[in-house]
Amino acid sequence: MPTDLHAWNALLQHHDTIRDTPMREWFDDANAERRVSAFSVEAAGLYLDYSKNRITPETFDLLMRLAEEAGVPCRREAMFTGEHINATEDRAALHVALRALPDAPFRVDGVSVMPGIHDVLRRMQDFSERVRGGKWTGHTGETITDVVNIGIGGSDLGPRMVCRALAHLADRVGPRMHFVSNVDGTELAETLVRLNPARTLVIVCSKTFTTLETMANACSMRDWFLTHGVPEHHLACHFVAVSTNTEAVRKFGIDPANMFEFWDWIGGRFSLWSSVGLSIALAVGFDAFEDLLRGARAMDDHFRTAPLAQNMPVVMAMLGIWYRNFFNMPTSCMAPYSTSLELFPAFLQQLEMESNGKSVQLDGRHVRAHTSPVVWGTAGTNGQHAYFQMIHQGSQIVPVDFVAPLVPPRELPGHHAKLLANCFAQAEALMRGRSAEELHAAGVTDPARVPHMVFEGNRPSNTLLMEDLTPHVLGALIALYEHRTFVQGVVWNINSFDQWGVELGKILARPIEGELKGDGSDGSDVSDGAHDASTRSLIARARAVLSRQTSVPSN
Ligand code: F6P
């Protein structure tokens, strides 16, 4: 139990002594510069300033003791050495091997995984260069101009986010990328109207190759090709698969020769470094994809070797624990000050909440502490004009991670200084706040307004800076958050690599689909007696509308 650890209890006591201390006191005294240098760290092209947190050197030492006592170094080694740390699925979690050098000693069950990984990487390189170079063509011999990645969750969010973040590197050589994830047909239908079937390539990306959304979209995509003049025997030019499930890929009708393999010891949300990143290699080129891997590897090396107190993922993880478990803050905000990183919060939602949204420990007992916070956020400055009011003056405190490239991926004169100024100003305002005295000094004396204009401050944030948004630094950034997530899971003593919580809804959806169609298809039982009254009434309401729609001939 994390709550039984000495450091946990020492932190509880320490929290009582520190919880009301305003951070600005630490910034107003002569040691402020020293605080900033003590509470900042650099690694793999990233600079983290974590001085605007509600911590003293004593807090920090206790947090590091907690990491040590919870077994972070030992679990970290277990991950890097391919132990089956994903205990409920009896699997290793070895995504770090995907970005390692060919001669790295990564093994699963005694067998080196490196030859397999590098074999797939070479195939990805060859394929992406053929498509980008116009040598892989559609069935009429025309070059591929558009690629649709069909996948969901980890088979979508990671590559979609990276393609968005590196869009400034997408050249005219590469095809346009489209991502379709939702089973809501609107997404696919809206994508299809922009495509020419003769020049479109589809990547069906699914670890299991059984996911309902992905298979439904893949089937509709196949129908679209067939009804738009692509003969069945030419479909192979337009479909490739990324999966661990060769049999299902074959059954769907994709030649396993056109399948890019990955392995069950890679969790979906940790998979963008594998063939799941094929769309990235197609969009920005294989060299850039390799640079992404190199950046992640630099962060892996740092995570594995740096002492805990100078270890960026460990420091960030423990700060998160401090707020989640000792201040009881239920959410945390990711605020990238970069439109290029606008999808990073969505990626992080799956990474953190699917990994650490658990309430049962590794040993099957209930965790007695809160686990994953709700993760949310959007790109700045947009968030400032939507929800930052709540972050500044709301009744719940939200720790914020500000992330900003110092050099803009694309520059229009004058914009970037404004963007950065806002980023830094938000962090400063959250920390300092504004007192009634300061308002008076600024001439605001109306007693009816002053209380509304006071900012309590003392609201924590991290600021994470990078020079340019290169593939390398992006790789490091993603790996940073992967390891941060893992460390928190270790402290909470949970399995960050399974996701049983998403299963039940999927199972229950199957019979409901049959009931909505009213035909018992999908092997479902059309009798609705098994549902609760609310679900029964929702199904009946939907069925009434659906049956009306199907009985009206469309024009
Ligand atoms: O529904 C959860 C989940 O299993 C994720 O963990 C995973 O990333 C996603 O579905 C997609 O799974 P697959 O790649 O097997 O289609």
mmCIF file of N, CA and C and ligand atoms in Angstrom, residues 151-156 205-214 242 262 267-269 271 276 350 354 499 502-503 506, ligand 1:
data_model
loop_
_atom_site.group_PDB
_atom_site.id
_atom_site.type_symbol
_atom_site.label_atom_id
_atom_site.label_comp_id
_atom_site.label_asym_id
_atom_site.label_seq_id
_atom_site.Cartn_x
_atom_site.Cartn_y
_atom_site.Cartn_z
ATOM 1 N N GLY A 151 -7.906 3.700 -37.400
ATOM 2 C CA GLY A 151 -7.526 3.103 -36.121
ATOM 3 C C GLY A 151 -8.157 3.938 -35.015
ATOM 4 N N ILE A 152 -8.069 3.463 -33.807
ATOM 5 C CA ILE A 152 -8.670 4.216 -32.699
ATOM 6 C C ILE A 152 -7.816 4.030 -31.448
ATOM 7 N N GLY A 153 -7.973 4.925 -30.492
ATOM 8 C CA GLY A 153 -7.179 4.857 -29.255
ATOM 9 C C GLY A 153 -5.704 4.955 -29.599
ATOM 10 N N GLY A 154 -4.914 4.019 -29.091
ATOM 11 C CA GLY A 154 -3.476 4.066 -29.337
ATOM 12 C C GLY A 154 -3.121 3.891 -30.803
ATOM 13 N N SER A 155 -4.011 3.352 -31.594
ATOM 14 C CA SER A 155 -3.733 3.178 -33.023
ATOM 15 C C SER A 155 -4.134 4.411 -33.820
ATOM 16 N N ASP A 156 -4.461 5.473 -33.107
ATOM 17 C CA ASP A 156 -4.870 6.726 -33.751
ATOM 18 C C ASP A 156 -4.232 7.948 -33.080
ATOM 19 N N CYS A 205 -5.032 0.126 -39.008
ATOM 20 C CA CYS A 205 -4.074 0.089 -37.909
ATOM 21 C C CYS A 205 -4.777 -0.400 -36.644
ATOM 22 N N SER A 206 -4.491 -1.611 -36.247
ATOM 23 C CA SER A 206 -5.169 -2.148 -35.060
ATOM 24 C C SER A 206 -4.327 -3.273 -34.475
ATOM 25 N N LYS A 207 -3.975 -3.115 -33.217
ATOM 26 C CA LYS A 207 -3.170 -4.151 -32.565
ATOM 27 C C LYS A 207 -3.891 -5.505 -32.646
ATOM 28 N N THR A 208 -5.163 -5.497 -32.298
ATOM 29 C CA THR A 208 -5.907 -6.756 -32.238
ATOM 30 C C THR A 208 -6.564 -7.124 -33.562
ATOM 31 N N PHE A 209 -6.820 -6.142 -34.401
ATOM 32 C CA PHE A 209 -7.573 -6.304 -35.647
ATOM 33 C C PHE A 209 -8.978 -6.847 -35.378
ATOM 34 N N THR A 210 -9.511 -6.508 -34.223
ATOM 35 C CA THR A 210 -10.887 -6.906 -33.921
ATOM 36 C C THR A 210 -11.712 -5.711 -33.442
ATOM 37 N N THR A 211 -11.064 -4.563 -33.296
ATOM 38 C CA THR A 211 -11.756 -3.415 -32.688
ATOM 39 C C THR A 211 -12.924 -2.962 -33.573
ATOM 40 N N LEU A 212 -14.080 -2.880 -32.933
ATOM 41 C CA LEU A 212 -15.329 -2.628 -33.666
ATOM 42 C C LEU A 212 -15.253 -1.419 -34.591
ATOM 43 N N GLU A 213 -14.794 -0.311 -34.046
ATOM 44 C CA GLU A 213 -14.762 0.934 -34.833
ATOM 45 C C GLU A 213 -13.872 0.774 -36.063
ATOM 46 N N THR A 214 -12.687 0.229 -35.821
ATOM 47 C CA THR A 214 -11.705 0.119 -36.899
ATOM 48 C C THR A 214 -12.186 -0.845 -37.968
ATOM 49 N N VAL A 242 -1.461 -2.683 -40.144
ATOM 50 C CA VAL A 242 -0.506 -2.633 -39.038
ATOM 51 C C VAL A 242 -1.165 -3.396 -37.906
ATOM 52 N N PHE A 262 3.637 -5.660 -35.274
ATOM 53 C CA PHE A 262 4.203 -5.310 -33.982
ATOM 54 C C PHE A 262 3.790 -6.374 -32.984
ATOM 55 N N GLY A 267 1.997 -1.850 -25.515
ATOM 56 C CA GLY A 267 0.633 -1.392 -25.251
ATOM 57 C C GLY A 267 0.206 -0.413 -26.336
ATOM 58 N N GLY A 268 -1.077 -0.410 -26.673
ATOM 59 C CA GLY A 268 -1.580 0.471 -27.734
ATOM 60 C C GLY A 268 -1.156 1.921 -27.538
ATOM 61 N N ARG A 269 -1.302 2.425 -26.313
ATOM 62 C CA ARG A 269 -1.003 3.846 -26.074
ATOM 63 C C ARG A 269 0.489 4.136 -26.032
ATOM 64 N N SER A 271 2.470 2.775 -28.521
ATOM 65 C CA SER A 271 2.863 2.057 -29.742
ATOM 66 C C SER A 271 3.275 2.934 -30.922
ATOM 67 N N VAL A 276 2.911 1.248 -35.917
ATOM 68 C CA VAL A 276 1.762 2.166 -35.748
ATOM 69 C C VAL A 276 2.147 3.569 -36.224
ATOM 70 N N GLN A 350 -5.403 9.629 -23.052
ATOM 71 C CA GLN A 350 -5.358 8.158 -23.101
ATOM 72 C C GLN A 350 -4.154 7.637 -22.328
ATOM 73 N N GLU A 354 -5.985 6.009 -19.289
ATOM 74 C CA GLU A 354 -6.136 4.575 -19.553
ATOM 75 C C GLU A 354 -5.071 3.790 -18.776
ATOM 76 N N GLN A 499 -6.037 -2.444 -19.444
ATOM 77 C CA GLN A 499 -7.171 -1.513 -19.618
ATOM 78 C C GLN A 499 -8.484 -2.288 -19.580
ATOM 79 N N VAL A 502 -12.213 -0.768 -20.149
ATOM 80 C CA VAL A 502 -12.936 -0.406 -21.371
ATOM 81 C C VAL A 502 -13.722 -1.589 -21.943
ATOM 82 N N GLU A 503 -13.577 -2.747 -21.296
ATOM 83 C CA GLU A 503 -14.168 -3.956 -21.869
ATOM 84 C C GLU A 503 -15.689 -4.036 -21.745
ATOM 85 N N LYS A 506 -17.927 -2.328 -24.178
ATOM 86 C CA LYS A 506 -17.832 -2.943 -25.515
ATOM 87 C C LYS A 506 -18.723 -4.185 -25.571
HETATM 88 O O1 F6P B 1 -10.473 0.389 -26.101
HETATM 89 C C1 F6P B 1 -9.208 0.456 -25.604
HETATM 90 C C2 F6P B 1 -8.180 -0.038 -26.544
HETATM 91 O O2 F6P B 1 -7.941 -1.367 -26.324
HETATM 92 C C3 F6P B 1 -6.904 0.783 -26.419
HETATM 93 O O3 F6P B 1 -6.129 0.405 -25.361
HETATM 94 C C4 F6P B 1 -6.296 0.616 -27.750
HETATM 95 O O4 F6P B 1 -5.298 1.565 -27.987
HETATM 96 C C5 F6P B 1 -7.516 0.768 -28.618
HETATM 97 O O5 F6P B 1 -8.550 0.116 -27.912
HETATM 98 C C6 F6P B 1 -7.386 0.225 -30.006
HETATM 99 O O6 F6P B 1 -7.095 -1.132 -30.020
HETATM 100 P P1 F6P B 1 -6.585 -1.859 -31.323
HETATM 101 O O7 F6P B 1 -5.280 -1.239 -31.706
HETATM 102 O O8 F6P B 1 -6.453 -3.298 -30.955
HETATM 103 O O9 F6P B 1 -7.603 -1.655 -32.402
#
